[in-house]
């Protein structure tokens, strides 16, 4: 059944007017009144609903049943990604959601080519939120990953109330795979540098604030590959 994100509370028996984008998608799919769709609002579980009306710009549905099933990882992984060039961030976020990331933290690092601030940063953040919603629709997740504000690396790394942080570096002496094999499943943040990696100063700051340097092996991965490879490696070893 087609799955759609609905950004409001849902309840069995309720008649809901679907967002314009969802109505348009239903029209493109040539759905008709009586057809069944799945709605989720990002807080857990999903609802089966039946279309009651539809045209090119509007659609409504009646909520029928609730399904509490979840496909989340049993541990929370946040991807702290330094801003890459162009539209790479869209692809990184989309694939990270498919792989189960519970959070996305955009970072402004020294070597970032893209610079975002003020209204431009907020506009980009709203766009990324849409990427998270669309990716969640596609991959079957009922809980939306948390998206952080674009943060300066130095300010973000200085925060103390965070779970364990791992930063990937080709200069690290120990591998991510070995570390994961010898530690129990737990909440983590994976830190990925931009093109060119984190600067030496940033790596020193990360070490000073307790981050753990790990490598992905002998080959140097691109910024759009490293975080996704790390996510896949962790879930392969810890399960989920």
Short mmCIF file of C-alpha atoms in Angstrom, two decimals:
data_model
loop_
_atom_site.label_atom_id
_atom_site.label_comp_id
_atom_site.label_asym_id
_atom_site.label_seq_id
_atom_site.Cartn_x
_atom_site.Cartn_y
_atom_site.Cartn_z
CA UNK A 1 0.00 0.00 0.00
CA UNK A 2 1.23 3.55 -0.68
CA UNK A 3 2.71 5.17 2.45
CA UNK A 4 2.52 8.88 3.23
CA UNK A 5 3.72 11.15 6.02
CA UNK A 6 0.89 13.06 7.71
CA UNK A 7 2.23 15.79 10.03
CA UNK A 8 -0.66 15.83 12.53
CA UNK A 9 -2.12 13.50 15.20
CA UNK A 10 -4.15 10.57 13.88
CA UNK A 11 -6.95 8.53 15.48
CA UNK A 12 -9.07 5.59 14.38
CA UNK A 13 -12.39 6.72 12.89
CA UNK A 14 -11.12 10.21 12.12
CA UNK A 15 -11.77 11.90 8.77
CA UNK A 16 -8.60 13.69 7.63
CA UNK A 17 -7.82 16.08 4.80
CA UNK A 18 -4.54 15.03 3.27
CA UNK A 19 -1.72 17.54 2.63
CA UNK A 20 -1.61 18.96 -0.90
CA UNK A 21 1.56 17.05 -1.74
CA UNK A 22 -0.01 13.76 -0.61
CA UNK A 23 -3.20 14.49 -2.55
CA UNK A 24 -1.13 15.17 -5.67
CA UNK A 25 0.81 11.95 -5.18
CA UNK A 26 -2.43 9.96 -4.80
CA UNK A 27 -3.69 11.54 -8.03
CA UNK A 28 -0.47 10.65 -9.86
CA UNK A 29 -0.81 7.07 -8.62
CA UNK A 30 -4.36 7.04 -10.03
CA UNK A 31 -5.86 6.11 -6.68
CA UNK A 32 -9.64 6.23 -6.29
CA UNK A 33 -12.11 6.57 -3.41
CA UNK A 34 -12.12 3.30 -1.50
CA UNK A 35 -8.44 2.59 -2.14
CA UNK A 36 -6.30 1.92 0.92
CA UNK A 37 -3.26 3.93 1.96
CA UNK A 38 -0.94 3.98 4.99
CA UNK A 39 -0.38 7.16 7.01
CA UNK A 40 2.24 7.81 9.70
CA UNK A 41 2.96 10.96 11.66
CA UNK A 42 6.52 10.25 12.75
CA UNK A 43 5.80 9.49 16.41
CA UNK A 44 5.51 5.72 16.06
CA UNK A 45 3.24 3.18 14.41
CA UNK A 46 1.17 3.65 11.29
CA UNK A 47 -2.50 3.89 10.34
CA UNK A 48 -4.38 2.20 7.53
CA UNK A 49 -6.83 4.62 5.94
CA UNK A 50 -9.35 4.51 3.12
CA UNK A 51 -9.63 7.33 0.60
CA UNK A 52 -13.06 8.96 0.73
CA UNK A 53 -12.54 11.60 -1.96
CA UNK A 54 -9.81 12.66 -4.37
CA UNK A 55 -9.21 15.12 -7.20
CA UNK A 56 -6.15 16.84 -8.67
CA UNK A 57 -5.52 19.09 -5.66
CA UNK A 58 -7.49 17.65 -2.72
CA UNK A 59 -7.99 14.30 -1.07
CA UNK A 60 -9.53 13.02 2.15
CA UNK A 61 -9.41 9.70 3.95
CA UNK A 62 -10.95 7.86 6.89
CA UNK A 63 -8.55 6.30 9.39
CA UNK A 64 -9.43 2.63 9.87
CA UNK A 65 -6.82 0.75 11.93
CA UNK A 66 -3.54 1.25 13.80
CA UNK A 67 -0.40 -0.89 13.39
CA UNK A 68 2.19 -0.58 16.15
CA UNK A 69 4.96 -2.34 14.18
CA UNK A 70 8.35 -0.61 14.08
CA UNK A 71 11.52 -1.13 12.03
CA UNK A 72 13.87 1.07 14.09
CA UNK A 73 17.35 0.02 15.14
CA UNK A 74 17.54 -1.10 18.80
CA UNK A 75 20.21 1.58 19.41
CA UNK A 76 20.30 5.20 18.26
CA UNK A 77 22.96 6.30 15.77
CA UNK A 78 23.35 9.98 14.91
CA UNK A 79 25.25 10.96 11.78
CA UNK A 80 27.16 14.20 12.37
CA UNK A 81 27.99 15.16 8.81
CA UNK A 82 30.18 18.12 7.87
CA UNK A 83 28.49 19.99 5.03
CA UNK A 84 29.59 18.62 1.64
CA UNK A 85 29.51 20.33 -1.73
CA UNK A 86 26.37 20.88 -3.80
CA UNK A 87 23.44 18.51 -3.27
CA UNK A 88 25.45 15.63 -1.78
CA UNK A 89 23.82 16.25 1.60
CA UNK A 90 20.41 15.27 0.18
CA UNK A 91 21.78 11.91 -0.92
CA UNK A 92 23.63 11.34 2.36
CA UNK A 93 20.52 12.06 4.43
CA UNK A 94 18.27 9.90 2.25
CA UNK A 95 20.57 6.88 2.49
CA UNK A 96 21.29 7.40 6.20
CA UNK A 97 17.54 7.27 6.88
CA UNK A 98 17.25 4.05 4.87
CA UNK A 99 20.10 2.57 6.95
CA UNK A 100 18.38 3.48 10.22
CA UNK A 101 20.03 6.69 11.46
CA UNK A 102 18.06 8.17 14.37
CA UNK A 103 19.53 11.64 13.99
CA UNK A 104 21.24 13.89 11.44
CA UNK A 105 23.53 16.68 12.69
CA UNK A 106 24.85 19.03 9.98
CA UNK A 107 28.24 20.52 10.90
CA UNK A 108 30.07 23.58 9.61
CA UNK A 109 33.74 22.52 9.64
CA UNK A 110 36.87 24.44 8.58
CA UNK A 111 37.20 22.74 5.19
CA UNK A 112 33.52 22.92 4.23
CA UNK A 113 33.00 24.52 0.82
CA UNK A 114 29.28 25.08 1.48
CA UNK A 115 28.55 27.86 3.98
CA UNK A 116 25.07 28.26 5.43
CA UNK A 117 23.73 30.82 7.86
CA UNK A 118 20.56 32.72 8.70
CA UNK A 119 17.63 32.42 6.31
CA UNK A 120 19.60 30.31 3.83
CA UNK A 121 20.45 27.75 6.54
CA UNK A 122 16.81 27.54 7.67
CA UNK A 123 15.60 27.12 4.09
CA UNK A 124 18.08 24.31 3.54
CA UNK A 125 17.12 22.69 6.83
CA UNK A 126 13.42 22.65 5.83
CA UNK A 127 14.44 21.02 2.56
CA UNK A 128 16.40 18.33 4.43
CA UNK A 129 13.40 17.72 6.68
CA UNK A 130 11.43 16.93 3.54
CA UNK A 131 14.14 14.50 2.47
CA UNK A 132 13.82 12.71 5.83
CA UNK A 133 10.05 12.46 5.46
CA UNK A 134 10.22 11.14 1.89
CA UNK A 135 12.93 8.62 2.74
CA UNK A 136 10.93 7.41 5.75
CA UNK A 137 7.87 6.94 3.52
CA UNK A 138 9.90 4.83 1.11
CA UNK A 139 11.78 2.62 3.56
CA UNK A 140 8.94 1.85 5.98
CA UNK A 141 10.08 3.80 9.04
CA UNK A 142 7.33 5.23 11.24
CA UNK A 143 9.55 7.47 13.38
CA UNK A 144 11.25 10.50 11.89
CA UNK A 145 14.96 10.99 12.55
CA UNK A 146 15.82 14.14 14.47
CA UNK A 147 17.43 16.87 12.37
CA UNK A 148 19.73 19.28 14.18
CA UNK A 149 20.42 22.90 13.35
CA UNK A 150 23.55 23.57 11.28
CA UNK A 151 26.20 23.90 14.02
CA UNK A 152 29.73 25.27 14.10
CA UNK A 153 32.07 22.35 14.72
CA UNK A 154 33.93 23.99 17.61
CA UNK A 155 30.73 24.83 19.46
CA UNK A 156 29.15 21.44 18.80
CA UNK A 157 32.16 19.35 19.85
CA UNK A 158 32.36 21.27 23.15
CA UNK A 159 28.92 20.04 24.24
CA UNK A 160 29.20 17.68 27.20
CA UNK A 161 25.75 16.07 27.43
CA UNK A 162 26.14 13.74 24.46
CA UNK A 163 26.60 10.01 24.08
CA UNK A 164 29.80 8.46 22.74
CA UNK A 165 31.21 10.11 19.61
CA UNK A 166 33.36 8.37 17.00
CA UNK A 167 35.20 10.34 14.36
CA UNK A 168 36.52 8.67 11.25
CA UNK A 169 40.07 9.50 10.23
CA UNK A 170 42.53 7.74 7.88
CA UNK A 171 45.21 8.53 10.51
CA UNK A 172 43.48 6.56 13.26
CA UNK A 173 45.32 3.51 14.59
CA UNK A 174 42.24 1.39 15.33
CA UNK A 175 39.43 0.37 12.99
CA UNK A 176 35.73 0.97 13.42
CA UNK A 177 35.01 -2.73 12.88
CA UNK A 178 37.35 -3.80 15.71
CA UNK A 179 35.91 -1.20 18.06
CA UNK A 180 32.32 -2.28 17.35
CA UNK A 181 33.19 -5.96 17.82
CA UNK A 182 34.54 -5.29 21.31
CA UNK A 183 31.77 -2.98 22.57
CA UNK A 184 28.09 -3.66 23.29
CA UNK A 185 25.38 -2.08 21.17
CA UNK A 186 24.78 1.47 22.37
CA UNK A 187 23.83 4.98 21.27
CA UNK A 188 26.55 6.56 19.13
CA UNK A 189 27.37 9.61 17.06
CA UNK A 190 29.47 9.10 13.93
CA UNK A 191 31.42 12.20 12.91
CA UNK A 192 32.24 12.61 9.21
CA UNK A 193 34.44 15.39 7.84
CA UNK A 194 33.86 17.33 4.59
CA UNK A 195 35.87 16.93 1.40
CA UNK A 196 39.45 16.94 2.65
CA UNK A 197 38.41 15.67 6.09
CA UNK A 198 38.49 17.39 9.45
CA UNK A 199 41.46 19.69 9.96
CA UNK A 200 44.24 18.74 12.37
CA UNK A 201 42.97 21.37 14.79
CA UNK A 202 39.44 19.91 14.67
CA UNK A 203 40.76 16.40 15.27
CA UNK A 204 42.69 17.65 18.29
CA UNK A 205 39.56 19.35 19.63
CA UNK A 206 37.60 16.14 19.12
CA UNK A 207 40.20 14.17 21.09
CA UNK A 208 40.20 16.75 23.88
CA UNK A 209 36.44 16.34 24.22
CA UNK A 210 36.55 12.55 24.37
CA UNK A 211 35.79 11.59 20.78
CA UNK A 212 37.31 8.29 19.63
CA UNK A 213 39.34 8.25 16.37
CA UNK A 214 38.70 5.22 14.15
CA UNK A 215 39.51 4.29 10.58
CA UNK A 216 37.54 2.52 7.86
CA UNK A 217 40.56 0.67 6.52
CA UNK A 218 43.36 1.35 4.05
CA UNK A 219 41.23 3.10 1.41
CA UNK A 220 40.22 6.75 1.81
CA UNK A 221 36.45 7.12 1.39
CA UNK A 222 34.64 10.18 0.07
CA UNK A 223 32.59 12.20 2.52
CA UNK A 224 29.35 10.94 0.95
CA UNK A 225 30.50 7.32 1.32
CA UNK A 226 32.17 7.22 4.74
CA UNK A 227 29.18 7.77 7.01
CA UNK A 228 26.97 5.35 5.11
CA UNK A 229 29.69 2.68 5.11
CA UNK A 230 30.10 3.19 8.86
CA UNK A 231 26.34 2.87 9.46
CA UNK A 232 26.19 -0.31 7.41
CA UNK A 233 29.21 -1.79 9.21
CA UNK A 234 27.79 -1.07 12.66
CA UNK A 235 24.37 -2.52 11.90
CA UNK A 236 25.95 -5.58 10.30
CA UNK A 237 27.94 -6.27 13.49
CA UNK A 238 25.40 -5.19 16.12
CA UNK A 239 22.29 -6.33 14.27
CA UNK A 240 19.10 -4.53 13.42
#
